[in-house]
mmCIF file of C-alpha atoms and ligand atoms in Angstrom:
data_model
loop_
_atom_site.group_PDB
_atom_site.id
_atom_site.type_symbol
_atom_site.label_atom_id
_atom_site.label_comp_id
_atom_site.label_asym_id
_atom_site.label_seq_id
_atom_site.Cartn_x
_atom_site.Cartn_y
_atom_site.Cartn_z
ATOM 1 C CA UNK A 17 -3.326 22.031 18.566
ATOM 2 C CA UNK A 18 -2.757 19.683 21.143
ATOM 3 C CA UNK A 19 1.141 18.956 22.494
ATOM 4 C CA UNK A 20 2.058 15.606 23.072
ATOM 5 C CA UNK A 21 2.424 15.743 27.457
ATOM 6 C CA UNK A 22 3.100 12.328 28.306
ATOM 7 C CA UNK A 23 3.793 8.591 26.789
ATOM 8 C CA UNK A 24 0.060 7.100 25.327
ATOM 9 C CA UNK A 25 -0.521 3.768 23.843
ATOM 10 C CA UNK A 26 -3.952 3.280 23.355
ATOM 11 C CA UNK A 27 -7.189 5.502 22.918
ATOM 12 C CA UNK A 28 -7.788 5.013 27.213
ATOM 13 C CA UNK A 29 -4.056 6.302 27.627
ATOM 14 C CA UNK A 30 -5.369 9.105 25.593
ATOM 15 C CA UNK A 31 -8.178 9.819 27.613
ATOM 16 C CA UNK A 32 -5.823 10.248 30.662
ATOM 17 C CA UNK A 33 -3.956 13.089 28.791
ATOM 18 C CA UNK A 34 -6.860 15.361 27.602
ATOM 19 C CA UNK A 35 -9.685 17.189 29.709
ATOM 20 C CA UNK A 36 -12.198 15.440 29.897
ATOM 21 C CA UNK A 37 -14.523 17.355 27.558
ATOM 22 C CA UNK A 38 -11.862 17.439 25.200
ATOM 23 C CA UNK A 39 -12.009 13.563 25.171
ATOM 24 C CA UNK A 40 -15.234 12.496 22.419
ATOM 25 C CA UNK A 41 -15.036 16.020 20.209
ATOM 26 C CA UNK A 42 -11.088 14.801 18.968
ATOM 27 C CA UNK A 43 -12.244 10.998 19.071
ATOM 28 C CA UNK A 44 -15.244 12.212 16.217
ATOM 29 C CA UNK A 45 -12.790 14.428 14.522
ATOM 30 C CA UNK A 46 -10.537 11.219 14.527
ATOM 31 C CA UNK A 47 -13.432 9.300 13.235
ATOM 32 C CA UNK A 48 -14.537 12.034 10.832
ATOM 33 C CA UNK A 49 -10.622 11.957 9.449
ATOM 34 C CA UNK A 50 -11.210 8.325 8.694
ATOM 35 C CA UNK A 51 -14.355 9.365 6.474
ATOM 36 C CA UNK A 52 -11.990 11.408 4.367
ATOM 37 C CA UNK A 53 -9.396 8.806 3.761
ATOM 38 C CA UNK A 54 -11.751 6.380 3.070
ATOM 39 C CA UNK A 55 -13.375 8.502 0.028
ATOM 40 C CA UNK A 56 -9.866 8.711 -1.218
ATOM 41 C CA UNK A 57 -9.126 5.293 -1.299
ATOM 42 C CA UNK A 58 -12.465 4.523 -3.000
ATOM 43 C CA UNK A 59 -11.181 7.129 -5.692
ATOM 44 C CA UNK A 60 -8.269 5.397 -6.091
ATOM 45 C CA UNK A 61 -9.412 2.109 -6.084
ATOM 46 C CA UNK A 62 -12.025 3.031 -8.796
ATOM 47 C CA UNK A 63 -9.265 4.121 -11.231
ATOM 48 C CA UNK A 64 -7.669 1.097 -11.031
ATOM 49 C CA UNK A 65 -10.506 -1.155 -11.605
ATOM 50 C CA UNK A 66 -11.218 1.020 -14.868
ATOM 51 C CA UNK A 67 -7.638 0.512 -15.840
ATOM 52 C CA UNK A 68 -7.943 -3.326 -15.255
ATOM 53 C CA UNK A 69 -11.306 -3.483 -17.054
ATOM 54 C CA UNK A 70 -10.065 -1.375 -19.906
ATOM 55 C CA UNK A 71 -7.207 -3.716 -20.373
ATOM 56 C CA UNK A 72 -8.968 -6.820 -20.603
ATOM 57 C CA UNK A 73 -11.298 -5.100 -23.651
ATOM 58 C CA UNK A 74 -8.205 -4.914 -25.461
ATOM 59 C CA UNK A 75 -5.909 -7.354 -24.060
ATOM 60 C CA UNK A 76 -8.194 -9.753 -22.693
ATOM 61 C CA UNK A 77 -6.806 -10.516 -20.067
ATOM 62 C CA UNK A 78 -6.689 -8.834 -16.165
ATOM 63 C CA UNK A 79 -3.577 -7.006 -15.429
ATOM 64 C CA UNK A 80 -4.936 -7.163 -11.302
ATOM 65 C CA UNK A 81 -5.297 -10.047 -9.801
ATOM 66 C CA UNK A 82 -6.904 -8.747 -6.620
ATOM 67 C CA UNK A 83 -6.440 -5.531 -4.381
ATOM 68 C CA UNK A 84 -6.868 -4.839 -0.908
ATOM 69 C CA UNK A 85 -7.753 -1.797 0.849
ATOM 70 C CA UNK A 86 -7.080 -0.914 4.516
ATOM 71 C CA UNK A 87 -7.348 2.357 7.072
ATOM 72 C CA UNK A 88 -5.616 2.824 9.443
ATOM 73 C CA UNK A 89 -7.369 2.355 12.993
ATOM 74 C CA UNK A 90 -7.780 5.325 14.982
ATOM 75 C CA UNK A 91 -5.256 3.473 17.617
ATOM 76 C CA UNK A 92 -2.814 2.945 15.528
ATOM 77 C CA UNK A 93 -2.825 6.795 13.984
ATOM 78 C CA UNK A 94 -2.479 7.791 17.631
ATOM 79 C CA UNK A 95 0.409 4.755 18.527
ATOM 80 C CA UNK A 96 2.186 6.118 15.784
ATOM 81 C CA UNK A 97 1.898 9.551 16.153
ATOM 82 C CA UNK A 98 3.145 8.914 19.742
ATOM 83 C CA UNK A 99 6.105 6.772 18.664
ATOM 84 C CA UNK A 100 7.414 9.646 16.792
ATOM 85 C CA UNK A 101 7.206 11.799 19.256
ATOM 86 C CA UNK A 102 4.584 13.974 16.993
ATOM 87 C CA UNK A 103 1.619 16.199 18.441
ATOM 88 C CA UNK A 104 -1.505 14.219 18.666
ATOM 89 C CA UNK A 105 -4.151 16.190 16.471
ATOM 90 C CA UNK A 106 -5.630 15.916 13.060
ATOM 91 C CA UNK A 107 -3.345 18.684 11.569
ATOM 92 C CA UNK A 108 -0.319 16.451 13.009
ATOM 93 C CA UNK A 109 -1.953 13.041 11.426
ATOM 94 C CA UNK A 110 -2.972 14.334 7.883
ATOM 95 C CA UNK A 111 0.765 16.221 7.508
ATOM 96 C CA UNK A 112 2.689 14.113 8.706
ATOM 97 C CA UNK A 113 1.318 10.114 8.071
ATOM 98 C CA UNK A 114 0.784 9.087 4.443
ATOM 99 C CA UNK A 115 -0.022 6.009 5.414
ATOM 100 C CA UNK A 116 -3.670 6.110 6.902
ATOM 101 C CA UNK A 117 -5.212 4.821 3.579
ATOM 102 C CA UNK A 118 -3.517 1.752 2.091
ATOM 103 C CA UNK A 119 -4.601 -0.125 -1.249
ATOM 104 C CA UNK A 120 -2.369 -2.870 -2.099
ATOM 105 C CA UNK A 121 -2.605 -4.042 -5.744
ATOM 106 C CA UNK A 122 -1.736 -7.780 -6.553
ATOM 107 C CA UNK A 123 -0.803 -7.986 -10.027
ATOM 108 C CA UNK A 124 0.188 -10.908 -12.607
ATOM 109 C CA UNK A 125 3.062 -10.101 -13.674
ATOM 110 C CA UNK A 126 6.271 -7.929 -13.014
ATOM 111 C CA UNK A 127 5.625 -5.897 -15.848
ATOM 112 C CA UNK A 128 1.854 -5.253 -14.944
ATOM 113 C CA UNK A 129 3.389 -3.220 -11.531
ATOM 114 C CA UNK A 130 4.861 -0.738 -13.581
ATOM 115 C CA UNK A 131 2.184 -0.178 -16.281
ATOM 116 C CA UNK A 132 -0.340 0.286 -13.339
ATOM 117 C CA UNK A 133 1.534 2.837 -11.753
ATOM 118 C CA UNK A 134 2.537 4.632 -15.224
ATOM 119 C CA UNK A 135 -0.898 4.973 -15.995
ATOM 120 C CA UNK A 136 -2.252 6.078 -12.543
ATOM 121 C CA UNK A 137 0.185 8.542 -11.882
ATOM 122 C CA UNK A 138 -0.093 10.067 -16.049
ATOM 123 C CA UNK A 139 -3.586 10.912 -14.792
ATOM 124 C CA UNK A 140 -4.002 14.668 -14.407
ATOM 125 C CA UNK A 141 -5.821 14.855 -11.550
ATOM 126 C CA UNK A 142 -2.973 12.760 -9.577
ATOM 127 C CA UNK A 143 0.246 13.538 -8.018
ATOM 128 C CA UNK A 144 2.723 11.520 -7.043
ATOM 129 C CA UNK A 145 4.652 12.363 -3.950
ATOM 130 C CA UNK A 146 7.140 9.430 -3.267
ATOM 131 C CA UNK A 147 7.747 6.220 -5.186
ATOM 132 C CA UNK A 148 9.775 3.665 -3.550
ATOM 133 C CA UNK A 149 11.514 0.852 -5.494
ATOM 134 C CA UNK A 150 11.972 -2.303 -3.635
ATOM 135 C CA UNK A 151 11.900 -4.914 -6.626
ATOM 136 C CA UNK A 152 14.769 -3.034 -8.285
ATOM 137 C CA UNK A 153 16.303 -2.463 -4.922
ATOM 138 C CA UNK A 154 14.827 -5.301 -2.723
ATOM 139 C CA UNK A 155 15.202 -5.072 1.546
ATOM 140 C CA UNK A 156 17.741 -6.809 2.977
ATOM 141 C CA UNK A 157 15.685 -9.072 4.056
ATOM 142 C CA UNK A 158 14.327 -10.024 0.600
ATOM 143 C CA UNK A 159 11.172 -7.956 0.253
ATOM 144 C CA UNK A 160 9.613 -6.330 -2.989
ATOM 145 C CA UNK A 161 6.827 -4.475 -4.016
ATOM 146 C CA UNK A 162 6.435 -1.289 -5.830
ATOM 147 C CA UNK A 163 5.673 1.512 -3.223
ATOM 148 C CA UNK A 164 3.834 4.492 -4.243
ATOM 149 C CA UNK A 165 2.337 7.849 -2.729
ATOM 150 C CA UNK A 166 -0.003 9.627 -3.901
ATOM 151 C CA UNK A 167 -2.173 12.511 -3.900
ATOM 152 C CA UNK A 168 -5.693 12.619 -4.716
ATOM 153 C CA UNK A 169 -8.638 15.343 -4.815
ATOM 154 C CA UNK A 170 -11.996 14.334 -3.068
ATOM 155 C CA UNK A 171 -15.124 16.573 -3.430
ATOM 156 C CA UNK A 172 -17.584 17.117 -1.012
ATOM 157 C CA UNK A 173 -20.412 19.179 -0.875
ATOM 158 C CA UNK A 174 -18.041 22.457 0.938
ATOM 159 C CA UNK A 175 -14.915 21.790 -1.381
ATOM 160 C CA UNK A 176 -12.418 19.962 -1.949
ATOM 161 C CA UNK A 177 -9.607 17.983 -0.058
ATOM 162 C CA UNK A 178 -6.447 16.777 -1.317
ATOM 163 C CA UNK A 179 -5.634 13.113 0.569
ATOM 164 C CA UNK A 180 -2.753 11.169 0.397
ATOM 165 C CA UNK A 181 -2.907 7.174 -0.176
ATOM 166 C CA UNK A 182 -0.107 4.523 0.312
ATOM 167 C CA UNK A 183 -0.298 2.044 -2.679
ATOM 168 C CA UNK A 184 1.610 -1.408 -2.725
ATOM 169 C CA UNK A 185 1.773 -2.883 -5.993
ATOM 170 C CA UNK A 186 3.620 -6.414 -6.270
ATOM 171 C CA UNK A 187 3.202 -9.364 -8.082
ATOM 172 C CA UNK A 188 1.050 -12.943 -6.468
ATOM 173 C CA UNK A 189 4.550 -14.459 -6.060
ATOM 174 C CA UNK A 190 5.795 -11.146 -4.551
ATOM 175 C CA UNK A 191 2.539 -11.181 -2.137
ATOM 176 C CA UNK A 192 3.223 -14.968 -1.438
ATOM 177 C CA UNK A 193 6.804 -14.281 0.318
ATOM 178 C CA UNK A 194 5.797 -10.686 1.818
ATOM 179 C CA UNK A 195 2.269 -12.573 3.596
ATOM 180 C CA UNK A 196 4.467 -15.357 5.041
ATOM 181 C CA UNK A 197 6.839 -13.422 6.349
ATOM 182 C CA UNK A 198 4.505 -10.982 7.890
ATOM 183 C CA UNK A 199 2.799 -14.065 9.840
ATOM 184 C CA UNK A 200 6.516 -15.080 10.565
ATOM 185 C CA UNK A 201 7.195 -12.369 12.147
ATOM 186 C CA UNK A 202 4.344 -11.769 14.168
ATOM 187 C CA UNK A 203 4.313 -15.323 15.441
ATOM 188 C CA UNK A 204 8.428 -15.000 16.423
ATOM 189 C CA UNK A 205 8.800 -13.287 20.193
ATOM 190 C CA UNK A 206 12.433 -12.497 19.614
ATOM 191 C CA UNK A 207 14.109 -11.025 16.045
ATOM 192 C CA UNK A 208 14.073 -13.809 13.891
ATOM 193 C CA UNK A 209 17.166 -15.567 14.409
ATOM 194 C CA UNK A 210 19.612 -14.831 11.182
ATOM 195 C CA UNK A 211 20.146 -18.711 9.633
ATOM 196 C CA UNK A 212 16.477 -18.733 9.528
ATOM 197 C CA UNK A 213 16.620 -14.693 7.690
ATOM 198 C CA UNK A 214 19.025 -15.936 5.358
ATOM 199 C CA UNK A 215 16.982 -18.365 4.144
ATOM 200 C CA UNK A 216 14.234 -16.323 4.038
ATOM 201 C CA UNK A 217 15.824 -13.861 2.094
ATOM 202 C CA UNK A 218 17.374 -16.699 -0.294
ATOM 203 C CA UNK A 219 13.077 -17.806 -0.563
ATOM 204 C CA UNK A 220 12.558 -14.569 -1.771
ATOM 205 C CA UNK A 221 15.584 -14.642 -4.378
ATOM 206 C CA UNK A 222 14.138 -17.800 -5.619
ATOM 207 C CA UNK A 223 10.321 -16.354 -5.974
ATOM 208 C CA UNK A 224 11.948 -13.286 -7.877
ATOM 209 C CA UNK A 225 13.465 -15.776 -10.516
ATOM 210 C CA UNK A 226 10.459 -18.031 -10.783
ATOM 211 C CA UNK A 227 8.586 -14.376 -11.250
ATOM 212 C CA UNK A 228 10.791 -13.723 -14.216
ATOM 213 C CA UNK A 229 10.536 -17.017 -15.730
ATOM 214 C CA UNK A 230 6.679 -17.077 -15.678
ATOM 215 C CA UNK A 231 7.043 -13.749 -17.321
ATOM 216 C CA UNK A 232 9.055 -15.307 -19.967
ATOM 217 C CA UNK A 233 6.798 -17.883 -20.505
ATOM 218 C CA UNK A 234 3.927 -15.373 -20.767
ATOM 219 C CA UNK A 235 5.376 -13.468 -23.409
ATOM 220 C CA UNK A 236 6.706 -16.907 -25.502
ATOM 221 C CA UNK A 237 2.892 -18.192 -25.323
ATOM 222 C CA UNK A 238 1.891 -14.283 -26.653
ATOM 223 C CA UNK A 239 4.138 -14.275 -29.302
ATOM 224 C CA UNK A 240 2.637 -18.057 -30.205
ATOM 225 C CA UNK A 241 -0.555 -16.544 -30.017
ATOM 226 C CA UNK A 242 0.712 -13.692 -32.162
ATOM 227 C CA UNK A 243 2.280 -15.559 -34.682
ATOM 228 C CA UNK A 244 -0.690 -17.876 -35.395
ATOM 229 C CA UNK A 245 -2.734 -15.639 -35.683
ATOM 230 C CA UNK A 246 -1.494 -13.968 -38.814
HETATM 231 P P1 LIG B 21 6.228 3.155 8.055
HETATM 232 O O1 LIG B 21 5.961 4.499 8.601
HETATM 233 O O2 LIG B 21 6.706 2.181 9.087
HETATM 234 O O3 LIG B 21 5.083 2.623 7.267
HETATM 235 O O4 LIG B 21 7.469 3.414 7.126
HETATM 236 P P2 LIG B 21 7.578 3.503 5.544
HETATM 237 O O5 LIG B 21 6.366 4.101 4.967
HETATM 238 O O6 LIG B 21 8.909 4.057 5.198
HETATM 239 O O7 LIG B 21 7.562 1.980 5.310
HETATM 240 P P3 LIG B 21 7.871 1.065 4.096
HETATM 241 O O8 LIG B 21 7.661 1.743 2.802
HETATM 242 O O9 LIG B 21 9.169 0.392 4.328
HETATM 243 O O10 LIG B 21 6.739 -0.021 4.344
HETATM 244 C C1 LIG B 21 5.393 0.277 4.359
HETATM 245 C C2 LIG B 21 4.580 -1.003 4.323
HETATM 246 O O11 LIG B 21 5.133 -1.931 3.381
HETATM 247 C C3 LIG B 21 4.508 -1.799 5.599
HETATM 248 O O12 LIG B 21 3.498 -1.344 6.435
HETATM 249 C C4 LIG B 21 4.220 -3.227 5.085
HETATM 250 O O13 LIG B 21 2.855 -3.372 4.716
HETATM 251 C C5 LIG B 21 5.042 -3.269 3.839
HETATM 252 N N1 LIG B 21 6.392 -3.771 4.108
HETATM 253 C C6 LIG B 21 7.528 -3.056 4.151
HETATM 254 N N2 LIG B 21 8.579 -3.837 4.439
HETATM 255 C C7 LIG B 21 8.111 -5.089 4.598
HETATM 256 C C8 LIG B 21 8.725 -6.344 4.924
HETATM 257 O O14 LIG B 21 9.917 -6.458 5.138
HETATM 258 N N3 LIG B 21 7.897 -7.430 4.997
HETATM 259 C C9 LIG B 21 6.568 -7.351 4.757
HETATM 260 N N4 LIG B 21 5.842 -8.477 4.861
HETATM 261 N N5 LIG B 21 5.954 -6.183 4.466
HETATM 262 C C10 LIG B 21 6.708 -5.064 4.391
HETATM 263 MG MG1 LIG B 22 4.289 3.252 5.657
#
């Protein structure tokens, strides 16, 4: 294992750091990392389209609206290794990041978040490691989304590996605020200044209500449905 010698922002800062013949071999295991992560968050993302399909045969109708998947670069697994002051190998990145796959779930409804995570985490083969909360205890600054780790076996042809994936699951509204924001925030050189985060955050109160309402008006037209159809 590699210690962490001096400050390194990008792959060519690492290059400066190792021996030279050092330099490709942890690139490819790097890159070979990234293969691993990858399979998980094709197992993961599997599951949930069979949950969304199987829904629809019964419900008819799509709990998901869309998902997303993302990896982490190799850059940024070594940036943020090297923020936290952490050594720079694979050991380092699969213990302590469990972040380097990402799926985020956009869902209908409010109530869809939680019966997609219920019924991913029931299954057997998965464990959950950390589930974070911010629609029942929103950020300060007004965001929400269901956060989830979890663990998940992927087979290969020499055994198996147990991979942890980051999943975001929110509602369209909730993905509407957390999108702009994101952009915001990129596009502002300073810290946003805090009349324009207050009404930010009092956006995002409004989205959460209108979330609830459409709920409301979801289950009003199913119990319509319901009722008519007797
Ligand atoms: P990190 O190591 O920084 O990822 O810390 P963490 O895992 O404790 O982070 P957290 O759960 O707070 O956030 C993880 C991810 O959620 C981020 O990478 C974003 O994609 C998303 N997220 C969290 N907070 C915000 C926010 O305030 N605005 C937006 N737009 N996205 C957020
Ligand atoms: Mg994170």
């Amino acid at each position: 294992m590699m210690k962490r010698t001096m400050a390194m922002t990008s792959l060519n800062g690492l290059e400066q750091v190792l021996r030279s013949d050092d330099v490709e071999g942890l690139k490819m295991s790097f890159f070979e990392m990234q293969h691993l992560y990858q399979s998980a968050t094709r197992e993961i993302s599997t599951k949930l389209e069979i949950l969304d399909d199987e829904f629809q045969v019964i419900h008819k109708r799509n709990p998901i609206h869309h998902m997303q998947s993302r990896i982490k670069s190799v850059k940024s697994i070594f940036d943020k290794l090297n923020r936290r002051e952490l050594d720079i190998s694979i050991e380092s990145a699969k213990a302590n990041l469990h972040d380097i796959a990402g799926i985020r779930v956009v869902c209908y409804y409010i109530e869809d978040i939680y019966m997609i995570a219920k019924m991913l985490t029931q299954q057997d083969d998965i464990e959950l490691v950390k589930e974070t909360d911010y629609i029942k205890n929103p950020k300060p600054n007004g965001y929400r989304s269901l956060h989830l780790v979890v663990k998940v076996p992927v087979f290969f042809s020499d055994g198996k590996e147990i991979v942890p994936v980051e999943i975001q699951i929110r509602t369209i509204a909730m993905d509407f605020w957390a999108s702009l924001e994101h952009q915001l925030r990129y596009k502002t050189v300073d810290a946003i200044p805090p009349s324009v985060a207050k009404e930010l955050q009092e956006c995002a109160d409004t989205i959460a209500d209108t979330d609830m309402r459409m709920q409301r008006i979801y289950k009003t037209i199913e119990q319509f449905n319901y009722n008519t159809e007797e």
